[in-house]
XYZ file of C-alpha atoms in Angstrom:
700
model
C 77.579 112.336 116.436
C 77.178 108.676 115.733
C 80.466 107.737 117.414
C 82.598 109.363 120.146
C 84.569 112.412 119.111
C 88.276 111.951 118.537
C 89.051 114.655 121.082
C 87.437 115.946 124.259
C 88.650 118.321 127.000
C 89.875 115.412 129.115
C 92.392 114.559 126.373
C 93.980 118.032 126.445
C 96.797 119.114 128.781
C 97.823 122.786 128.532
C 101.117 124.209 129.750
C 102.360 121.050 131.440
C 105.768 119.441 131.936
C 105.632 115.776 130.869
C 109.363 115.183 131.054
C 112.670 115.941 129.390
C 112.602 113.317 126.634
C 110.173 112.368 123.908
C 109.792 108.921 125.483
C 108.558 110.515 128.700
C 106.197 112.816 126.806
C 104.725 109.936 124.802
C 104.184 107.912 127.959
C 102.612 110.942 129.618
C 100.210 111.451 126.711
C 99.392 107.754 126.704
C 98.496 108.139 130.373
C 96.216 111.071 129.527
C 94.403 109.019 126.875
C 94.147 106.070 129.258
C 92.713 108.264 132.026
C 89.599 108.784 129.869
C 89.112 105.027 129.445
C 89.932 105.107 125.739
C 93.099 102.988 125.853
C 95.432 100.945 128.015
C 98.408 103.189 128.844
C 101.348 100.777 128.691
C 100.262 99.119 125.458
C 99.584 102.435 123.723
C 102.900 103.897 124.878
C 104.810 100.802 123.757
C 103.270 100.828 120.277
C 103.789 104.577 119.868
C 107.442 104.230 120.900
C 107.930 101.401 118.387
C 106.608 103.704 115.662
C 108.775 106.572 116.954
C 111.811 104.322 116.680
C 111.234 103.872 112.961
C 111.277 107.593 112.170
C 111.174 110.712 114.394
C 107.822 112.515 114.395
C 109.079 116.042 115.069
C 108.011 118.499 112.337
C 109.123 121.957 111.216
C 107.248 124.582 113.188
C 107.720 123.296 116.711
C 105.218 120.469 116.846
C 105.320 116.674 116.931
C 102.798 113.995 116.028
C 103.735 110.648 117.592
C 101.190 108.140 116.331
C 100.408 104.454 116.005
C 97.758 101.845 115.472
C 97.435 99.811 118.636
C 95.391 96.962 120.011
C 95.543 98.853 123.318
C 93.218 101.543 121.874
C 89.480 100.923 122.180
C 88.356 104.371 120.985
C 90.316 106.339 118.355
C 91.624 109.432 120.117
C 93.789 112.530 119.921
C 95.794 113.352 123.022
C 97.230 116.884 123.053
C 99.831 118.561 125.253
C 101.187 122.099 125.144
C 104.523 121.807 126.905
C 106.126 124.370 129.191
C 109.473 122.753 128.434
C 109.862 121.971 124.698
C 111.243 118.503 123.944
C 113.370 117.242 121.064
C 111.320 114.993 118.740
C 113.917 114.994 115.953
C 112.821 118.036 113.914
C 115.578 119.859 112.091
C 114.465 123.290 113.333
C 114.451 122.476 117.046
C 112.281 121.264 119.897
C 108.507 120.843 119.963
C 106.130 122.559 122.362
C 102.931 121.193 120.765
C 102.481 117.428 120.763
C 99.547 115.403 119.443
C 99.420 111.682 120.209
C 97.336 110.130 117.430
C 95.977 106.885 118.871
C 94.251 104.756 116.245
C 92.622 101.419 116.994
C 94.429 98.488 115.417
C 91.214 97.326 113.759
C 89.902 100.850 113.204
C 87.999 101.607 110.033
C 89.185 103.738 107.158
C 86.903 106.625 108.163
C 88.794 107.272 111.389
C 92.059 107.076 109.446
C 90.728 109.824 107.185
C 89.942 112.048 110.158
C 93.365 111.498 111.694
C 95.081 112.365 108.438
C 92.976 115.551 108.265
C 94.585 116.701 111.500
C 98.070 115.847 110.264
C 97.512 117.873 107.106
C 96.046 120.850 108.991
C 99.161 121.080 111.145
C 101.054 122.162 108.045
C 99.265 125.535 108.260
C 100.942 128.195 110.425
C 97.628 129.815 111.417
C 96.436 126.577 112.965
C 99.623 126.246 115.028
C 99.349 129.857 116.210
C 95.762 129.248 117.291
C 96.795 126.179 119.295
C 99.552 128.143 121.047
C 97.187 130.992 121.923
C 94.287 128.843 123.148
C 93.429 129.601 126.779
C 91.352 126.553 127.651
C 91.055 122.902 126.747
C 87.628 123.663 125.246
C 89.214 126.108 122.786
C 91.704 123.448 121.662
C 88.909 120.917 121.247
C 86.915 123.405 119.166
C 89.912 124.154 116.923
C 90.653 120.485 116.333
C 87.031 119.521 115.762
C 86.696 122.289 113.169
C 89.434 120.479 111.263
C 88.663 116.795 111.722
C 84.912 116.930 112.379
C 83.667 120.090 110.637
C 80.044 121.060 111.306
C 79.685 118.131 113.679
C 80.033 115.560 110.895
C 80.252 112.095 112.383
C 83.278 109.932 111.572
C 81.034 107.520 109.722
C 80.338 110.114 107.039
C 83.244 112.535 107.128
C 85.445 112.534 104.082
C 88.936 113.623 103.166
C 89.676 115.027 99.751
C 91.647 112.212 98.244
C 91.596 113.196 94.650
C 89.181 113.038 91.737
C 90.597 112.958 88.261
C 87.530 114.785 86.953
C 88.365 117.898 88.982
C 91.854 118.283 87.585
C 95.341 117.862 88.934
C 94.697 119.851 92.109
C 92.057 117.400 93.282
C 94.140 114.477 92.173
C 96.801 115.394 94.688
C 94.387 115.663 97.604
C 93.661 119.242 98.692
C 94.767 120.552 102.045
C 91.856 120.079 104.426
C 89.634 122.988 105.497
C 90.676 125.069 108.491
C 87.991 126.885 110.465
C 85.511 125.913 107.805
C 87.386 127.625 104.952
C 88.852 125.464 102.189
C 92.542 125.851 101.594
C 93.562 127.037 98.135
C 93.857 124.224 95.630
C 97.109 123.420 93.934
C 97.613 125.179 90.657
C 96.795 122.891 87.789
C 97.574 124.478 84.487
C 97.196 122.463 81.358
C 100.122 120.699 79.860
C 100.097 123.145 77.010
C 100.673 126.154 79.302
C 104.369 125.438 79.643
C 104.185 124.797 83.383
C 106.521 122.072 84.544
C 105.037 119.053 86.268
C 106.336 116.702 88.968
C 104.644 113.606 90.407
C 105.359 112.817 94.065
C 104.697 109.486 95.799
C 104.729 109.708 99.589
C 104.459 106.879 102.111
C 105.390 106.184 105.721
C 105.205 102.889 107.663
C 101.850 103.559 109.330
C 100.325 105.686 106.582
C 98.638 108.065 109.016
C 100.538 111.319 109.284
C 103.866 111.721 107.487
C 102.434 110.330 104.251
C 99.900 113.128 103.859
C 101.926 115.903 105.408
C 104.769 115.248 102.988
C 102.304 115.396 100.110
C 100.964 118.747 101.302
C 104.406 120.247 101.908
C 105.389 119.322 98.355
C 102.121 120.675 96.958
C 102.534 123.976 98.825
C 106.154 124.317 97.727
C 105.118 123.641 94.149
C 102.525 126.440 94.285
C 105.173 128.908 95.461
C 107.603 127.769 92.753
C 105.054 127.717 89.930
C 105.459 123.965 89.473
C 102.532 121.580 89.196
C 103.057 118.915 91.877
C 100.723 115.947 91.561
C 100.910 113.753 94.641
C 99.814 110.213 95.334
C 99.925 109.640 99.108
C 100.044 105.873 99.589
C 98.632 105.781 103.106
C 95.645 104.688 105.145
C 93.089 106.884 103.402
C 92.090 105.913 99.891
C 93.756 108.032 97.222
C 93.155 107.961 93.499
C 96.363 106.874 91.760
C 97.894 109.264 89.282
C 96.709 108.688 85.754
C 98.724 107.492 82.780
C 98.267 110.896 81.174
C 99.657 112.660 84.264
C 102.635 110.316 84.277
C 103.266 110.891 80.584
C 103.369 114.680 80.924
C 105.365 114.741 84.174
C 108.923 115.991 83.852
C 110.105 113.926 86.842
C 108.943 111.963 89.861
C 109.740 112.178 93.561
C 109.644 109.062 95.746
C 109.522 110.295 99.351
C 108.876 107.011 101.126
C 110.034 104.924 104.043
C 108.440 101.824 102.499
C 108.214 100.374 99.005
C 106.451 102.347 96.271
C 103.267 100.659 95.098
C 103.145 100.440 91.314
C 106.696 101.671 90.880
C 106.842 100.118 87.421
C 104.360 102.757 86.181
C 107.178 105.315 86.229
C 109.906 103.245 84.545
C 112.349 105.498 82.742
C 111.206 108.727 84.395
C 113.796 111.039 86.021
C 113.597 110.448 89.753
C 114.646 111.802 93.141
C 114.370 109.393 96.093
C 114.462 109.996 99.831
C 112.750 109.164 103.078
C 109.381 110.759 103.733
C 110.790 113.228 106.296
C 112.957 114.989 103.716
C 109.873 115.986 101.738
C 108.573 117.661 104.909
C 111.862 119.373 105.765
C 113.091 120.299 102.253
C 110.183 120.234 99.788
C 111.517 123.022 97.566
C 114.961 121.449 97.423
C 113.473 118.122 96.345
C 111.383 119.734 93.612
C 114.449 121.622 92.370
C 116.490 118.392 92.339
C 113.724 116.556 90.480
C 113.612 119.208 87.759
C 117.407 119.166 87.536
C 117.302 115.389 87.063
C 114.786 115.902 84.261
C 117.174 118.308 82.529
C 120.155 115.966 82.904
C 120.278 113.260 80.181
C 122.459 111.171 82.477
C 120.408 111.803 85.602
C 118.876 109.041 87.719
C 115.888 107.217 86.252
C 113.207 105.056 87.821
C 114.218 101.439 87.932
C 111.510 99.038 86.833
C 110.510 96.848 83.924
C 113.564 97.013 81.677
C 111.475 96.677 78.540
C 109.330 99.595 79.602
C 112.386 101.619 80.492
C 113.945 100.904 77.120
C 110.744 101.890 75.350
C 110.771 105.110 77.321
C 114.231 105.841 75.991
C 116.274 104.983 79.053
C 118.916 102.390 78.694
C 119.559 102.189 82.411
C 118.448 103.512 85.731
C 120.925 104.751 88.270
C 120.068 104.271 91.884
C 120.780 107.073 94.332
C 121.714 104.591 97.064
C 125.362 104.035 97.952
C 127.106 101.066 96.367
C 127.486 99.390 99.736
C 123.746 99.656 100.374
C 122.888 98.458 96.884
C 125.095 95.394 97.181
C 123.674 94.609 100.607
C 120.134 94.867 99.232
C 121.092 92.682 96.257
C 122.534 89.972 98.509
C 119.439 90.016 100.739
C 117.213 89.828 97.655
C 119.098 86.775 96.425
C 118.818 85.105 99.827
C 115.091 85.848 100.119
C 114.377 84.278 96.714
C 116.642 81.330 97.465
C 115.028 80.440 100.806
C 111.824 78.944 99.285
C 113.961 76.573 97.190
C 115.876 75.583 100.299
C 112.754 75.172 102.417
C 110.838 73.162 99.817
C 113.829 71.041 98.811
C 115.077 70.456 102.335
C 111.682 69.463 103.705
C 111.022 67.141 100.761
C 114.364 65.452 101.374
C 113.524 65.159 105.073
C 110.184 63.555 104.216
C 112.050 61.234 101.864
C 114.111 60.040 104.813
C 110.967 59.672 106.925
C 109.248 57.417 104.385
C 112.210 55.744 102.740
C 114.718 55.468 105.603
C 118.140 57.031 106.000
C 119.691 54.813 103.311
C 117.325 56.036 100.583
C 120.135 58.301 99.353
C 121.930 55.342 97.759
C 118.931 53.806 96.001
C 116.539 56.676 95.187
C 117.870 57.174 91.666
C 117.608 53.464 90.900
C 114.051 53.258 92.263
C 112.868 56.266 90.252
C 114.456 54.879 87.083
C 113.204 51.312 87.269
C 110.023 51.455 89.364
C 106.664 53.206 89.398
C 103.524 53.413 91.487
C 102.264 50.282 89.724
C 105.645 48.558 89.884
C 106.797 49.078 93.449
C 110.408 48.360 94.468
C 111.490 45.498 96.686
C 111.764 47.309 99.994
C 113.837 44.576 101.631
C 116.586 45.029 99.032
C 116.415 48.702 98.103
C 115.059 50.398 101.248
C 115.302 48.096 104.269
C 114.635 50.964 106.668
C 111.530 52.286 104.902
C 108.578 53.219 107.096
C 106.796 50.009 108.058
C 109.141 48.143 105.673
C 106.554 48.990 103.027
C 107.339 48.983 99.310
C 104.903 51.852 98.837
C 106.718 53.890 101.506
C 110.028 53.061 99.840
C 108.750 54.386 96.518
C 107.255 57.510 98.076
C 110.491 58.078 99.977
C 112.510 57.860 96.759
C 110.076 60.178 94.987
C 110.187 62.797 97.738
C 113.965 62.560 98.056
C 114.390 63.019 94.297
C 112.008 65.977 94.157
C 113.798 67.558 97.089
C 117.175 67.072 95.463
C 115.863 68.652 92.261
C 114.604 71.695 94.179
C 117.905 71.983 96.061
C 119.677 71.912 92.720
C 118.231 75.369 92.018
C 119.669 76.797 95.225
C 122.828 78.319 93.764
C 121.312 79.445 90.426
C 118.409 81.100 92.280
C 120.754 82.839 94.706
C 122.954 84.243 91.937
C 120.071 84.869 89.550
C 118.150 87.070 91.938
C 121.252 88.916 93.048
C 121.640 89.803 89.378
C 117.949 90.703 89.235
C 118.271 93.063 92.211
C 121.119 94.938 90.499
C 119.976 94.991 86.868
C 116.309 94.013 86.926
C 115.143 91.328 84.467
C 118.215 91.410 82.191
C 120.308 90.318 85.188
C 118.353 87.093 85.804
C 119.750 84.948 82.975
C 123.461 85.734 83.480
C 122.937 85.378 87.233
C 121.333 81.937 86.925
C 124.108 80.806 84.611
C 126.803 82.105 86.978
C 125.132 80.230 89.832
C 124.996 77.040 87.780
C 128.694 77.428 86.986
C 129.402 77.840 90.707
C 127.598 74.572 91.376
C 129.292 72.700 88.522
C 132.792 73.801 89.521
C 132.432 73.332 93.273
C 132.607 77.064 93.991
C 129.476 76.668 96.135
C 127.451 79.467 97.654
C 130.467 81.788 97.813
C 130.913 81.385 94.075
C 127.190 82.016 93.566
C 127.413 85.248 95.546
C 130.368 86.472 93.500
C 128.878 85.282 90.212
C 125.533 86.950 90.900
C 127.187 90.267 91.701
C 129.305 90.131 88.543
C 126.292 89.179 86.423
C 124.188 92.024 87.784
C 126.909 94.639 87.470
C 127.811 93.589 83.926
C 124.142 93.534 82.875
C 123.625 96.989 84.344
C 126.716 98.308 82.593
C 125.581 96.986 79.222
C 122.110 98.432 79.826
C 123.715 101.881 80.204
C 125.001 101.824 76.627
C 123.442 104.363 74.295
C 122.129 102.473 71.298
C 120.084 103.403 68.212
C 116.321 103.558 68.662
C 115.777 100.435 66.529
C 117.981 98.417 68.889
C 116.373 99.440 72.193
C 113.704 96.759 72.026
C 116.374 94.072 71.555
C 118.533 95.157 74.469
C 116.618 93.654 77.432
C 115.594 90.397 75.732
C 118.611 89.560 73.548
C 121.684 91.766 73.772
C 122.007 92.226 77.536
C 121.349 88.578 78.533
C 123.656 87.318 75.774
C 126.628 89.567 76.466
C 126.238 89.574 80.246
C 126.051 85.771 80.308
C 129.115 85.515 78.098
C 131.150 87.915 80.240
C 130.071 86.749 83.706
C 129.977 83.043 82.836
C 133.321 83.287 81.096
C 134.897 85.053 84.059
C 133.542 82.403 86.415
C 134.801 79.464 84.350
C 138.146 80.923 83.283
C 139.230 82.996 86.282
C 137.178 82.869 89.484
C 135.486 79.491 89.934
C 138.564 77.373 90.590
C 140.163 79.613 93.266
C 136.788 79.978 94.994
C 136.296 76.198 94.818
C 139.657 75.711 96.526
C 138.629 78.163 99.231
C 135.299 76.364 99.666
C 137.071 73.011 100.025
C 139.348 74.503 102.649
C 136.334 75.856 104.526
C 134.520 72.529 104.264
C 137.540 70.566 105.422
C 138.049 72.976 108.270
C 134.415 72.602 109.281
C 134.565 68.822 109.064
C 137.727 68.825 111.155
C 136.255 70.903 113.940
C 136.069 69.133 117.266
C 135.893 70.081 120.920
C 136.262 73.773 121.689
C 136.381 74.907 118.053
C 133.018 73.434 117.103
C 131.472 74.804 120.303
C 132.859 78.249 119.444
C 131.276 78.004 115.996
C 127.965 77.215 117.676
C 128.328 80.279 119.903
C 129.001 82.551 116.925
C 126.092 81.163 114.905
C 123.777 81.434 117.901
C 124.708 85.083 118.453
C 124.147 85.864 114.775
C 120.728 84.195 114.707
C 119.507 86.256 117.678
C 121.135 89.583 116.866
C 118.639 91.071 114.394
C 115.861 88.437 114.275
C 115.506 87.940 110.538
C 117.767 90.783 109.443
C 121.001 90.622 107.422
C 123.121 89.068 110.193
C 120.493 86.417 110.910
C 120.157 85.702 107.195
C 123.932 85.379 106.805
C 124.048 82.646 109.459
C 121.055 80.892 107.935
C 122.587 81.056 104.446
C 125.822 79.546 105.771
C 123.861 76.628 107.221
C 121.477 75.964 104.335
C 124.138 76.262 101.650
C 126.144 73.587 103.443
C 123.279 71.077 103.334
C 124.058 70.271 99.707
C 127.358 68.759 100.882
C 125.431 66.126 102.848
C 128.150 65.872 105.496
C 127.720 65.257 109.213
C 129.246 68.643 110.046
C 126.809 70.462 107.756
C 123.866 68.738 109.468
C 125.255 69.842 112.856
C 125.531 73.438 111.684
C 121.946 73.357 110.424
C 120.677 72.018 113.747
C 122.574 74.644 115.735
C 121.304 77.494 113.564
C 117.698 76.309 113.684
C 117.795 75.675 117.434
C 119.288 79.097 118.199
C 116.754 80.821 115.951
C 113.920 79.242 117.930
C 115.119 80.614 121.268
C 114.028 84.314 121.089
C 110.279 83.799 120.566
C 110.170 80.819 122.938
C 112.059 82.756 125.616
C 109.689 85.723 125.362
C 106.711 83.378 125.475
C 108.079 81.802 128.648
C 108.923 85.161 130.222
C 105.427 86.559 129.613
C 103.925 83.396 131.106
C 106.113 83.534 134.233
C 105.966 87.283 134.928
C 103.040 88.758 132.952
C 103.013 91.974 135.023
C 106.333 92.972 133.457
C 104.684 93.132 130.030
C 101.827 95.084 128.506
C 98.581 93.350 127.620
C 99.572 93.506 123.958
C 102.926 91.875 124.727
C 101.187 89.187 126.739
C 99.051 88.379 123.695
C 102.170 88.337 121.535
C 103.802 86.037 124.078
C 101.045 83.456 123.735
C 101.415 83.530 119.953
C 105.198 83.206 120.275
C 104.955 79.615 121.515
C 103.867 78.475 118.069
C 106.145 80.896 116.231
C 109.159 79.693 118.172
C 108.279 76.027 117.742
C 108.031 76.676 113.986
C 111.478 78.358 113.828
C 110.124 81.849 113.114
C 112.589 84.128 114.911
C 110.593 87.189 113.861
C 108.070 86.333 116.581
C 110.325 88.202 119.023
C 110.493 91.412 116.966
C 107.589 93.228 118.736
C 109.352 92.753 122.072
C 112.781 93.721 120.726
C 111.444 96.823 118.973
C 109.814 98.080 122.174
C 112.781 97.354 124.455
C 115.878 96.493 122.382
C 118.520 97.144 125.047
C 117.038 94.487 127.323
C 115.500 91.958 124.935
C 118.233 91.562 122.309
C 121.179 90.949 124.688
C 119.077 88.507 126.743
C 118.063 86.465 123.699
C 121.596 86.557 122.269
C 122.958 84.962 125.441
C 120.388 82.160 125.254
C 120.980 81.696 121.528
C 124.739 81.428 122.047
C 124.263 78.792 124.747
C 121.856 76.846 122.548
C 124.189 76.945 119.541
C 127.158 75.816 121.614
C 125.233 73.027 123.356
C 123.723 71.776 120.111
C 127.184 71.537 118.562
C 128.714 69.940 121.649
C 125.988 67.293 121.883
C 126.101 66.570 118.155
C 122.485 67.386 117.216
C 121.945 67.094 113.460
C 119.196 68.209 111.085
C 118.744 67.338 107.433
C 115.806 69.780 107.195
C 116.503 73.522 106.782
C 113.292 74.685 108.385
C 110.320 73.557 110.426
C 111.660 73.582 113.974
C 109.952 71.080 116.245
C 107.881 69.797 113.331
C 110.856 68.154 111.583
C 112.248 66.122 114.466
C 112.037 63.064 112.226
C 114.829 64.571 110.079
C 117.363 64.603 112.907
C 118.824 61.112 112.663
C 117.821 60.197 116.206
C 119.444 63.297 117.718
C 116.119 65.055 118.267
C 116.437 64.909 122.058
C 119.783 66.725 121.874
C 118.158 69.351 119.691
C 115.246 69.869 122.104
C 117.500 69.876 125.165
C 119.675 72.602 123.649
C 116.621 74.732 122.907
C 115.171 74.211 126.383
C 118.365 75.305 128.137
C 118.812 78.416 125.988
C 115.135 79.327 126.306
C 115.195 79.161 130.094
C 118.405 81.224 130.285
C 117.039 83.924 127.990
C 113.685 84.023 129.770
C 115.382 84.471 133.159
C 117.589 87.261 131.781
C 114.581 89.005 130.237
C 112.732 88.877 133.562
C 115.748 90.141 135.499
C 116.426 92.998 133.077
C 112.755 93.952 132.864
C 112.569 94.000 136.652
C 115.342 96.609 136.795
C 113.351 99.188 134.845
C 113.131 102.594 136.420
C 109.713 103.678 137.640
C 109.693 106.319 134.893
C 109.168 103.524 132.402
C 105.592 103.225 133.580
C 103.115 105.441 131.776
C 101.927 108.165 134.146
C 98.312 109.187 134.128
C 98.737 112.957 133.903
C 95.722 115.009 134.741
C 94.561 117.357 132.041
C 95.274 120.939 132.804
């Protein structure tokens, strides 16, 4: 073979006890892989546990397949253990006695991914599992596995996985189950559309795209064969798969989305009856999902794929009903609005900050006059219009006014963008126009970001309701481009102007006045709360809520709003900086991968990218998150108490010029919180039990 085999006897442990929990088993298997020199134990175990935290890897049939891509792996490997004491890996039918640790190199090529997915798909077959349980020696296990992933001694560089070929019919398009013991598994039945057989398309995907993606596809295919239903799958994973064709989509009765991540090319299925779930449900209940998909196809009011509204209308669907709960849908809509709003805030806020840098702090009063009466060839009198311009230069005064004006224009889209994309998340494209208008109304009436949130939700819900109307065929094409935007804008905009905007504006004024009136203990308490929120989920909904509160207040231009922005930004910088400091002070407490992440976290933290701490928090949340929250709370409180201010919404240490001379207070607050969090991380990491270390278990 041109490259080392994925499995060898030294990677196999038969009839061993690796512990009582799946964490202990994974660490034990990582130790087995490391004992052969193929990986670094702690790094592999940490990455596999991060993946395990996203979704359990226990499967029906008493086996588990923890897996990951890891920089700690230098040779792609399969570690295998047959346990004397079965361990719970989250399967619905009980504990697992067979465990494969699929260790893929982080930079590994697609060919090794294909071989690893071959193993995952073979485990679906009962005969293969029986053979593994009856094997007497490690050599027998190696032979069984190699027959699956490396048949006839084919080297990884040339081995292939059946990923679908439209020319061979629907069975090949789904990706056949891989050969076992050299014999090809039976292909999925693929009758022609004219035979009367019902057809379902299934999209499967998991976060790593190695195992669950393909196993779910095969479980659905096998269930379809037993039920007499053509199941055409498109596994969106590591191995290349031919996408389903337009003709297959057209003849499909329904689609199944069994994914833990977004569906690539979702718009292809707009208007089709749909059943959605996580990827594990397709493994546990494939027949139930196929039955539900066919039932949705027979129900005129059943759920439909959400996508391009025009395409959905053309397909005969006036609306698409999500299967998510209303609470989850609204949460997703709010996060969508925030994510689309942030670029406006970042661009506008930084441009305004640069305007202050070039034009001086008093450019706010004269920028409009300069832009109206001056140009690049007719520069303003800096002494009169911008006495604090950089270098007292007329050119700098003009550039400052230009940048300040551009920034203000970008910030002017903050509320419309927030509301518009909330509407978009709920009703797709028809929700954008009424949402933008509702956001503009919120800005014009003083209802602020709270008004934009409410207006966006109303706009999206109204647009979705109108889209659900059953209209004549001739009118369907007009619905998404004329009727829905017109009526939804009228209803949501009218409600905002006539009923909601004024009370919300009063509430916003009360909040603003309360914020401006905060002094002493109250403003410090606000800093504590904001600091805790920024460090709680590192870029998640709670973090985003605190950031939205700060950035939305910048439009007020008040001293208190600048203080809030500084506190939020400072606290958000603490987690990555604290982990960077902790890995530098006590590297032995961290894996080699974490040490590399720690070095990168210096820059991430300095740039106000809280997500730089996520790899650490995912691997050890009970120690990392509380430690960083304490430091973030201290930083937020200290920043507020000292009076640090920031006119820029992003940029961290790179926008110190936008802090009105309070930059040293800002940096001091960060330094104190960073040191506190780093010390807590080190202390908590030092209290780990010895079992946390990955044991190097000898192969039986």
